[in-house]
Short mmCIF file of C-alpha atoms and ligand atoms in Angstrom, two decimals:
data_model
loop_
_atom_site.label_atom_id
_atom_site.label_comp_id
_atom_site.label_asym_id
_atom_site.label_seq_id
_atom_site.Cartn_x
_atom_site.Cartn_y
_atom_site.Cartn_z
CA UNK A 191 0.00 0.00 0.00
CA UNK A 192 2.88 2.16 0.62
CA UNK A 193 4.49 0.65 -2.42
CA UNK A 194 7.84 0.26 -1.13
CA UNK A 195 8.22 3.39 0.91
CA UNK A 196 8.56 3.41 4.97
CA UNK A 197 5.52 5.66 5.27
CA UNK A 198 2.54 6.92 2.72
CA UNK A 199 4.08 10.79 3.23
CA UNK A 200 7.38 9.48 1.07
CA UNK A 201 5.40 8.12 -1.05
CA UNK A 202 2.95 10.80 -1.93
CA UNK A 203 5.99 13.55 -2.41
CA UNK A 204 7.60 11.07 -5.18
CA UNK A 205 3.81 11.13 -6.73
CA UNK A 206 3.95 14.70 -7.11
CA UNK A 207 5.32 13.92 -10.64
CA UNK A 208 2.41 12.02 -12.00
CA UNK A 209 -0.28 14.57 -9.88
CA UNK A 210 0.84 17.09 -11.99
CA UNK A 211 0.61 15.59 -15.55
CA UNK A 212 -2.80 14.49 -14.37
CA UNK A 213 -4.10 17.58 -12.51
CA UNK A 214 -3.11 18.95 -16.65
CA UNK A 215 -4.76 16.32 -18.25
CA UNK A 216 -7.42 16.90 -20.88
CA UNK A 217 -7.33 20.95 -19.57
CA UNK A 218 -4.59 22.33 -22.42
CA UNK A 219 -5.96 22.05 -26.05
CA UNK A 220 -4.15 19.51 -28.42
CA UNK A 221 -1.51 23.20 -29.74
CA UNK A 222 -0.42 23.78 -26.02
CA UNK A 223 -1.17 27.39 -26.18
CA UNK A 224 -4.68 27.80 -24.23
CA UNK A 225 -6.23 26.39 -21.30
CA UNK A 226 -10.21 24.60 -21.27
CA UNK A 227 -11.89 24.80 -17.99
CA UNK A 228 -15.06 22.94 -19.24
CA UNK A 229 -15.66 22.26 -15.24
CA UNK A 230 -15.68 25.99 -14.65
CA UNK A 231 -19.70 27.34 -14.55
CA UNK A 232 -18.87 31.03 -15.18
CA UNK A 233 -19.63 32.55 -19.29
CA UNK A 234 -17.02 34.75 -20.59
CA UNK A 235 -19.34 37.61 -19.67
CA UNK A 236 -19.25 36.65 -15.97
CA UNK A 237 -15.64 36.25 -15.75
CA UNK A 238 -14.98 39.68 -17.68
CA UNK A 239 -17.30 41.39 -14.91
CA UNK A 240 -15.51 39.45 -12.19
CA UNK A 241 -14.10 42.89 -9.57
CA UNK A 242 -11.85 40.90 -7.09
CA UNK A 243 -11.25 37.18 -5.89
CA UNK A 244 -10.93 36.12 -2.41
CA UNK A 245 -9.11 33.04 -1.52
CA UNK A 246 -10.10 31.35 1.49
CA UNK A 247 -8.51 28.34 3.22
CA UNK A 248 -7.07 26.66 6.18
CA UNK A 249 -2.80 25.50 6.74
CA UNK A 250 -1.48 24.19 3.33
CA UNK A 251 -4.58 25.01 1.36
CA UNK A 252 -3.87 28.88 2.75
CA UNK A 253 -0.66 28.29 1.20
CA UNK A 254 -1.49 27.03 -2.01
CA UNK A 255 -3.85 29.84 -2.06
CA UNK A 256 -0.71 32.47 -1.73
CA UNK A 257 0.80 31.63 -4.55
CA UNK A 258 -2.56 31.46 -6.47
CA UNK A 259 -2.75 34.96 -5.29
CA UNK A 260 0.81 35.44 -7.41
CA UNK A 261 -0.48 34.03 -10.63
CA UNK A 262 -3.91 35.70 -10.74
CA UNK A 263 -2.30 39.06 -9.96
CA UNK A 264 0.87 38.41 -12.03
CA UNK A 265 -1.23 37.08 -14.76
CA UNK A 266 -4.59 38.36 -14.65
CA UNK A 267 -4.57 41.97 -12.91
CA UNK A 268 -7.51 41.44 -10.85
CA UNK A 269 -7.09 42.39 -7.01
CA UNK A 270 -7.03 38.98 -4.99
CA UNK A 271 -7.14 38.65 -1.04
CA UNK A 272 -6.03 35.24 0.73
CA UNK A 273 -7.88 34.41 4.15
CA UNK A 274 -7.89 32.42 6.51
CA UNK A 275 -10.96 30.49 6.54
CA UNK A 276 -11.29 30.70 9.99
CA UNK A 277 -10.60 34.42 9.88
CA UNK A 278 -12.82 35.21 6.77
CA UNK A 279 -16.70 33.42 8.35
CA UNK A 280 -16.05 35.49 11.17
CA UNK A 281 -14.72 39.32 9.93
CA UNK A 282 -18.28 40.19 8.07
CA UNK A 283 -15.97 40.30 4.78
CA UNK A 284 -17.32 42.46 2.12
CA UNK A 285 -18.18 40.24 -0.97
CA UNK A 286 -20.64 41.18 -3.41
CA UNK A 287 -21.98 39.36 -6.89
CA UNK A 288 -18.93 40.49 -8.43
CA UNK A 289 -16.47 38.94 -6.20
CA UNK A 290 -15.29 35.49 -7.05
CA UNK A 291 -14.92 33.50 -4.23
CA UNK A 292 -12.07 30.80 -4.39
CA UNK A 293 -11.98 27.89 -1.53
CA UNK A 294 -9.27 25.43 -1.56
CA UNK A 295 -9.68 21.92 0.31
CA UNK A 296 -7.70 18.64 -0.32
CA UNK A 297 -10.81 16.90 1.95
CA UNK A 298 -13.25 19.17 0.49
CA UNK A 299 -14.58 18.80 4.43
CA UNK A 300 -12.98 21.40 6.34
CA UNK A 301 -15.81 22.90 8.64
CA UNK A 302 -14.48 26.59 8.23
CA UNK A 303 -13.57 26.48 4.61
CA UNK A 304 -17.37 25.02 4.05
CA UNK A 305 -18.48 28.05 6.45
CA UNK A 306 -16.24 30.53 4.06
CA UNK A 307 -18.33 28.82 1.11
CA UNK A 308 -21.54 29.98 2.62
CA UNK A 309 -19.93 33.54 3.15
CA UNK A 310 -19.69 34.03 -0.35
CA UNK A 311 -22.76 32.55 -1.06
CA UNK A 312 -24.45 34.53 1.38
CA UNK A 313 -22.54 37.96 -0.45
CA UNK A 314 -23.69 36.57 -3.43
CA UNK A 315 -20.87 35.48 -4.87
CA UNK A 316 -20.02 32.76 -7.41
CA UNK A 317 -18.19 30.23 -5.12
CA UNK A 318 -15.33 28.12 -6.87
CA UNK A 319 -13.95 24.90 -5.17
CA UNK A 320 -10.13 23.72 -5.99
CA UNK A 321 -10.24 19.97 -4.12
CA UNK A 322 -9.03 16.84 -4.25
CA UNK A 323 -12.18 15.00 -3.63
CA UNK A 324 -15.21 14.76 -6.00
CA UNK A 325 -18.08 14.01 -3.76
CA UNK A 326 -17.06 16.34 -0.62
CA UNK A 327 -18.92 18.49 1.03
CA UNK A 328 -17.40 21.58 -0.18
CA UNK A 329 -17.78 20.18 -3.90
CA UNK A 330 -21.06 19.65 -3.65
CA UNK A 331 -22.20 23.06 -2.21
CA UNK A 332 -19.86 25.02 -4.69
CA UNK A 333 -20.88 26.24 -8.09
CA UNK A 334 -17.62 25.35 -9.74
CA UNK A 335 -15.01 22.70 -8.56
CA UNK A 336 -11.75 22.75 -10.43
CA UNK A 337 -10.57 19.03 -9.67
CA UNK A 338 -7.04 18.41 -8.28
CA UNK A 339 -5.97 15.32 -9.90
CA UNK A 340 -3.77 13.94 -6.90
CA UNK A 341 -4.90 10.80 -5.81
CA UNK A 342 -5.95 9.82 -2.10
CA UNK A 343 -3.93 11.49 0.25
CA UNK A 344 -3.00 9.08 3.57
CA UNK A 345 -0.50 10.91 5.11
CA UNK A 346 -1.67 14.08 7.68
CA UNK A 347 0.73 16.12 6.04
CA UNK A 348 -0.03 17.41 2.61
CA UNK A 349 2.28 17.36 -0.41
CA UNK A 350 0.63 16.17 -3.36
CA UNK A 351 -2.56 18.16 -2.89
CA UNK A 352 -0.63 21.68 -1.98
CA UNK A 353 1.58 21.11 -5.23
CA UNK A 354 -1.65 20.02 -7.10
CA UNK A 355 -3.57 22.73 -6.16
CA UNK A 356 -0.53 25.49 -7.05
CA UNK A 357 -0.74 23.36 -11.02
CA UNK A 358 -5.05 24.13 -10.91
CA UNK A 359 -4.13 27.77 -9.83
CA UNK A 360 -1.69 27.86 -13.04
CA UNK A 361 -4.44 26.66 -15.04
CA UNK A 362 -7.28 29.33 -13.43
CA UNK A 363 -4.92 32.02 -14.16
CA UNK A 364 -4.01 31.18 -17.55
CA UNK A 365 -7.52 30.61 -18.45
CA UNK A 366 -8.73 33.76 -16.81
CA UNK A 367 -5.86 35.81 -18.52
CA UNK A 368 -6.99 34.47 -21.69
CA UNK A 369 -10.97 35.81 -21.61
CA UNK A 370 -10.08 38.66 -20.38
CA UNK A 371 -7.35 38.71 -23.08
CA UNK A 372 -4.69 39.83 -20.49
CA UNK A 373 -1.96 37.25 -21.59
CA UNK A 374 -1.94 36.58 -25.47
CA UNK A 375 -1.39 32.67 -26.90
CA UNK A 376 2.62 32.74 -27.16
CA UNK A 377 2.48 33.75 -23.20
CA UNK A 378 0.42 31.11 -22.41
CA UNK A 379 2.27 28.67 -24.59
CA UNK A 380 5.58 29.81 -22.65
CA UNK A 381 4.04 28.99 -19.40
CA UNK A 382 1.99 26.04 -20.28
CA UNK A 383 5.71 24.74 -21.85
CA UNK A 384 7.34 25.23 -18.89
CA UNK A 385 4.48 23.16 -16.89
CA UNK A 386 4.97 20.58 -18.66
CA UNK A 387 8.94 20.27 -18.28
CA UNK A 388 7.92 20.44 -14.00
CA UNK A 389 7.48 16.72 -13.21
CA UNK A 390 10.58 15.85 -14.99
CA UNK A 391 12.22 18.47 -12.36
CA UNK A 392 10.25 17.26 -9.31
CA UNK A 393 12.20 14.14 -10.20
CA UNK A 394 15.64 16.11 -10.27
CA UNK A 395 14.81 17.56 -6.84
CA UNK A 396 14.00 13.92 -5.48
CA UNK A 397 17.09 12.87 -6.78
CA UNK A 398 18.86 15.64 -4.39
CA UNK A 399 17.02 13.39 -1.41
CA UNK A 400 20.42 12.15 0.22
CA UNK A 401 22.00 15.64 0.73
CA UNK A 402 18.54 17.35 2.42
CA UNK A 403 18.41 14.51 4.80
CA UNK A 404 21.93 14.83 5.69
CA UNK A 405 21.16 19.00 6.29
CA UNK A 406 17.82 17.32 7.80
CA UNK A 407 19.56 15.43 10.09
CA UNK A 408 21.58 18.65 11.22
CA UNK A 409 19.01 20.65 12.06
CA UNK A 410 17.07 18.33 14.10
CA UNK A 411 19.48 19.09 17.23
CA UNK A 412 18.17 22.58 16.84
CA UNK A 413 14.90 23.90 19.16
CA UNK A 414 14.24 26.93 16.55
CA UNK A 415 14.63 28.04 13.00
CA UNK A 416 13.73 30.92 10.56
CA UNK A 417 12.97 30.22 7.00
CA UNK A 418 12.42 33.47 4.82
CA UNK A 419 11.90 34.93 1.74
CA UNK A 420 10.25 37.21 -0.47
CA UNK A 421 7.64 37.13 -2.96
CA UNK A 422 6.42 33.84 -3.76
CA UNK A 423 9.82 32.56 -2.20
CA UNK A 424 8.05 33.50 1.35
CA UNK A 425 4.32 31.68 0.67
CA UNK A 426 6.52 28.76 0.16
CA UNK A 427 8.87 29.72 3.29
CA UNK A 428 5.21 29.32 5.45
CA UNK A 429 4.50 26.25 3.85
CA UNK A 430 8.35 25.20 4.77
CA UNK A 431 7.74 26.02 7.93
CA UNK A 432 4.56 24.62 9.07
CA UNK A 433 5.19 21.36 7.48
CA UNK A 434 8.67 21.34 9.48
CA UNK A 435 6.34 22.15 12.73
CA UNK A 436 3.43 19.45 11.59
CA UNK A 437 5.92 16.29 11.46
CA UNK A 438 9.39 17.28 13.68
CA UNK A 439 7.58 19.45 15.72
CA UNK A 440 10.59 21.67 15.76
CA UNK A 441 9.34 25.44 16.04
CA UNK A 442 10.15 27.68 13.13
CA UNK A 443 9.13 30.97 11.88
CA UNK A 444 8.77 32.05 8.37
CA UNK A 445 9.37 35.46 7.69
CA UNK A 446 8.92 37.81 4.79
CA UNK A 447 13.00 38.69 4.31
CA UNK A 448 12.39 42.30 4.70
CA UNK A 449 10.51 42.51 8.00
CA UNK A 450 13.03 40.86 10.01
CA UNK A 451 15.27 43.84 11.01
CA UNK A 452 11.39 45.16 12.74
CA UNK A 453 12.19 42.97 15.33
CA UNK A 454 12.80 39.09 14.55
CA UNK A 455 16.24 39.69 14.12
CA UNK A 456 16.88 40.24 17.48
CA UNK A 457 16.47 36.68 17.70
CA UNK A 458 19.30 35.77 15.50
CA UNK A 459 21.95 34.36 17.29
CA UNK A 460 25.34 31.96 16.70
CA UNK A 461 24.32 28.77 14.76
CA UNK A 462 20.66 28.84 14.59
CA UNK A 463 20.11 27.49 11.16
CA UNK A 464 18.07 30.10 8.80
CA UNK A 465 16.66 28.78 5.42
CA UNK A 466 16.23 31.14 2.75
CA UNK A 467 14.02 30.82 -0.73
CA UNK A 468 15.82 33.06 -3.09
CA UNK A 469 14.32 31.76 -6.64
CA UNK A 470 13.17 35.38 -7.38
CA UNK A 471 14.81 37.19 -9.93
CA UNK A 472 13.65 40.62 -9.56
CA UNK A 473 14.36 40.73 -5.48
CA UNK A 474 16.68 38.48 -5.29
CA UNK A 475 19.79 41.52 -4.36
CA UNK A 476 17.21 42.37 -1.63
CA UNK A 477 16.72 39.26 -0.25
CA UNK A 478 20.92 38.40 -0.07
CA UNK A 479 21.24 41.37 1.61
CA UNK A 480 18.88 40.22 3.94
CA UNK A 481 20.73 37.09 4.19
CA UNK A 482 23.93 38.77 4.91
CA UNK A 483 22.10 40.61 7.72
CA UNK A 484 21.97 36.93 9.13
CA UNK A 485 25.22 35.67 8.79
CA UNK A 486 26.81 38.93 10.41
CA UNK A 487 25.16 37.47 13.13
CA UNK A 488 25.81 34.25 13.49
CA UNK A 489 23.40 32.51 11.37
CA UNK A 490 24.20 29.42 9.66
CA UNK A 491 22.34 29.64 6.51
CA UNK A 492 20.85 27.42 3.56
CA UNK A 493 19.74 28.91 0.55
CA UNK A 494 16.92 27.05 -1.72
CA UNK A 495 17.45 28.39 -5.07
CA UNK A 496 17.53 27.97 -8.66
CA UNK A 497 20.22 27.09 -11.59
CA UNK A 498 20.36 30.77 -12.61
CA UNK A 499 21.12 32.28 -9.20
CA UNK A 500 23.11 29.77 -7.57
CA UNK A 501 26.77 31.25 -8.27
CA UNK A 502 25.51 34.58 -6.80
CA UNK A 503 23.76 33.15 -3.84
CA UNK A 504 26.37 30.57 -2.81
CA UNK A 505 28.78 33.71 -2.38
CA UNK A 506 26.88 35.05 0.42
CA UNK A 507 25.31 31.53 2.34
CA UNK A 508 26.81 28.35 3.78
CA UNK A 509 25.33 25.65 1.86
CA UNK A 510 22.45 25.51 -1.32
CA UNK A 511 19.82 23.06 -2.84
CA UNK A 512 19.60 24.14 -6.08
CA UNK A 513 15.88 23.45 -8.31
CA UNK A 514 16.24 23.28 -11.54
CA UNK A 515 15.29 26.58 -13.99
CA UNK A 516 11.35 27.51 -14.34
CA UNK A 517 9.51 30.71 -14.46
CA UNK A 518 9.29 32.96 -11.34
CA UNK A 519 5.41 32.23 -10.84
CA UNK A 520 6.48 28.39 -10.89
CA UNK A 521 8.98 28.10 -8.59
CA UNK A 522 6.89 26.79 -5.89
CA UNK A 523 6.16 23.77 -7.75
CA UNK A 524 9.50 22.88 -6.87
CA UNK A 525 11.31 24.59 -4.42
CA UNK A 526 8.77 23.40 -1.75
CA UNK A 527 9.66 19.57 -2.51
CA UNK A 528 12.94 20.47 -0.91
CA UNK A 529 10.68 21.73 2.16
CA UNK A 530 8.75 18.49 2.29
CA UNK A 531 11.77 16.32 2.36
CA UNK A 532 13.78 18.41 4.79
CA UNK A 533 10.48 17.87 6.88
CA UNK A 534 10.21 14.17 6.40
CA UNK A 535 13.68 13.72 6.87
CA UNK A 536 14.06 15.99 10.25
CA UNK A 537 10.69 13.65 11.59
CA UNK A 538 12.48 10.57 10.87
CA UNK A 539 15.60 11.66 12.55
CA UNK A 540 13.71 12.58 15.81
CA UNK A 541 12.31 8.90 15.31
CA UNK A 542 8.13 10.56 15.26
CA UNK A 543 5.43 9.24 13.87
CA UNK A 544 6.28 10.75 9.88
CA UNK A 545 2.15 9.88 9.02
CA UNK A 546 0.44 10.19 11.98
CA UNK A 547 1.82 13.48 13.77
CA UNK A 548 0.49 14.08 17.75
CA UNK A 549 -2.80 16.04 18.05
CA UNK A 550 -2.91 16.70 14.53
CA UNK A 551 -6.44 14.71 12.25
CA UNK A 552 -6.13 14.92 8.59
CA UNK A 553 -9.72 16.21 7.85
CA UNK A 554 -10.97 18.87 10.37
CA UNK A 555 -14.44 18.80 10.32
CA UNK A 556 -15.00 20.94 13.87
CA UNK A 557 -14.29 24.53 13.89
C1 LIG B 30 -0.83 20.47 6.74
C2 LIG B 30 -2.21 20.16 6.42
C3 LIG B 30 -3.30 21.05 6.89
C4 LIG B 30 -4.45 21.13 5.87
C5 LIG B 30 -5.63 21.92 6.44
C6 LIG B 30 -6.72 22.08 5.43
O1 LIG B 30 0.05 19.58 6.16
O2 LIG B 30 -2.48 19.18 5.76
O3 LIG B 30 -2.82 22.33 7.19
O4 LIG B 30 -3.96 21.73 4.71
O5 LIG B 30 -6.12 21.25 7.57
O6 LIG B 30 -7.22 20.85 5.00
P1 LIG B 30 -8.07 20.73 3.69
O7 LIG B 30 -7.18 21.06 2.55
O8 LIG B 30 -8.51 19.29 3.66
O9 LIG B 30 -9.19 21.69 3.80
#
């Protein structure tokens, strides 16, 4: 059942691969240069008079939903806001018939992210579900549901889904870009290209497995870390980090590069290990200078970044995983495989349960 791994959440990060090519499947016409969202129940009119999106969800779906925020914006120039589901039933938010509502659930169960559902509803909203499972709850009380093609997922921790649900956002935007004719074909094409070269680089990163679980294995004697970054780099940074805090149950703090010196840094002392996401091109001086705040004091830092920017990084950090090149918007696709396995890897060490972490269920269906 685990075919041939030690626990389901191995296995599920080496299925990323395949839950991309099918979360793409039959969703890119036969030239590669648009996207078909048959699923979606929206007419081109609707989406052209679509105002601003909010994005509500819980832990990893939150995250997912931060860099969804990335492409629609990047992509699309409509205004987005991510909530917290939990947050979002509960703060009167203002959502009106022109407001799409996006809610993203692996279960499709969560008891706040259904709440959020009814929010929009209640604002009038069109309410579109990104999950992993057909018949949910969530599905069923949506008006759209945009599939993620991941497979069951066993293990408490989510992989798969998160990286499944960051492909359907890739495929919203791109499809939303192209009614409201904010992208033309060749930029979609570019993109879409580059999607399809990403499970052939998951597999690159997995191949990198031996070095992050000998880092993995370092940091496990440590009681605190920082990750940070900027841009995308730091949604994947909070994904890093509570997936680190799910499974080791070693504390860490993500932190967007730039707001550490109001404050956090104070907490930078000798050896505590900081690990920093610098796959952005166009902040990527700002965010070594951040990491050079860091090392002047003390800081032993890893950099996660990318083929292009490894010579500069490595000039200014102690050690670097290095993902292979993509786009900026795509980066998370990949750079937070090297999150789940540092994760995995720092659980195993501390010999705790990888699947089943304490006090943690896999669907929440209380509030
Ligand atoms: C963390 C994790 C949780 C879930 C969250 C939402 O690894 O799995 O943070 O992402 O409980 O669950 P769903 O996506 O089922 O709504």
């Amino acid at each position: 059942e685990k075919g041939g791994f030690e626990h389901f959440m191995m296995k599920e990060i080496h299925e990323q691969p395949k839950a991309y090519r099918d979360t793409m499947r039959g969703r890119v016409n036969a030239e590669g240069n648009r996207v078909i969202l048959s699923e979606l129940n929206l007419t081109e009119e609707q989406i052209k008079n679509i105002t601003n999106i909010q994005i509500v969800a819980c832990g990893t779906a939150y995250h997912a939903g931060l860099v969804g925020r990335n492409m629609i914006e990047g992509l699309v120039r409509i205004p987005v806001e991510n909530d917290i589901a939990s947050e979002y039933r509960y703060r009167s938010p203002i959502v009106s018939p022109s407001t799409l509502v996006i809610v993203v659930s692996q279960s499709g169960e969560t008891a706040d992210t259904l709440a959020a559902l009814r929010e929009g509803h209640a604002g009038g909203a069109h309410v579109l579900a990104i999950t992993n499972v057909v018949g949910s709850s969530i599905a069923r009380e949506a008006d759209s549901v945009l599939v993620t093609q991941a497979g069951p997922e066993i293990a408490v921790a989510s992989t798969k889904a998160y990286t499944s649900q960051v492909i359907a956002f890739a495929l919203l935007a791109l499809y939303l870009a192209e009614v409201r004719g904010t992208q033309s074909e060749e930029q979609v094409k570019a993109i879409l290209d580059a999607m399809n070269e990403l499970p052939e680089q998951v597999e690159e990163v997995l191949a990198q497995k031996e070095a992050i679980k000998l880092y993995a294995e370092s940091i496990a004697e440590h009681d605190h870390l920082f990750f940070l970054g900027r841009g995308v780099d730091w949604a994947v940074a909070q994904e890093g980090s509570l997936k680190l805090k799910e499974i080791s149950y070693i504390h860490s703090e993500a932190y967007a590069a730039g707001e550490l010196k109001h404050g956090t840094l104070a907490l930078i002392e000798e050896g505590i290990p900081v690990i920093a996401l610098a796959t952005q091109e166009s902040v990527l001086e700002k965010t070594i200078s951040n990491i050079k705040e860091v090392k002047a004091r003390g800081a032993d830092v890893l950099a996660i970044t990318d083929e292009a920017h490894v010579n500069d990084v490595l000039k200014s950090v102690d050690q670097a995983f290095v993902i292979p090149k993509t786009l900026p918007l795509l980066t998370p696709a990949l750079s937070v495989v090297v999150t789940q396995l540092l994760a995995y890897y720092a659980s195993l060490a501390l010999q705790h349960d990888v699947d089943k972490p304490r006090n943690l269920a896999k669907s929440v269906t209380v509030e």
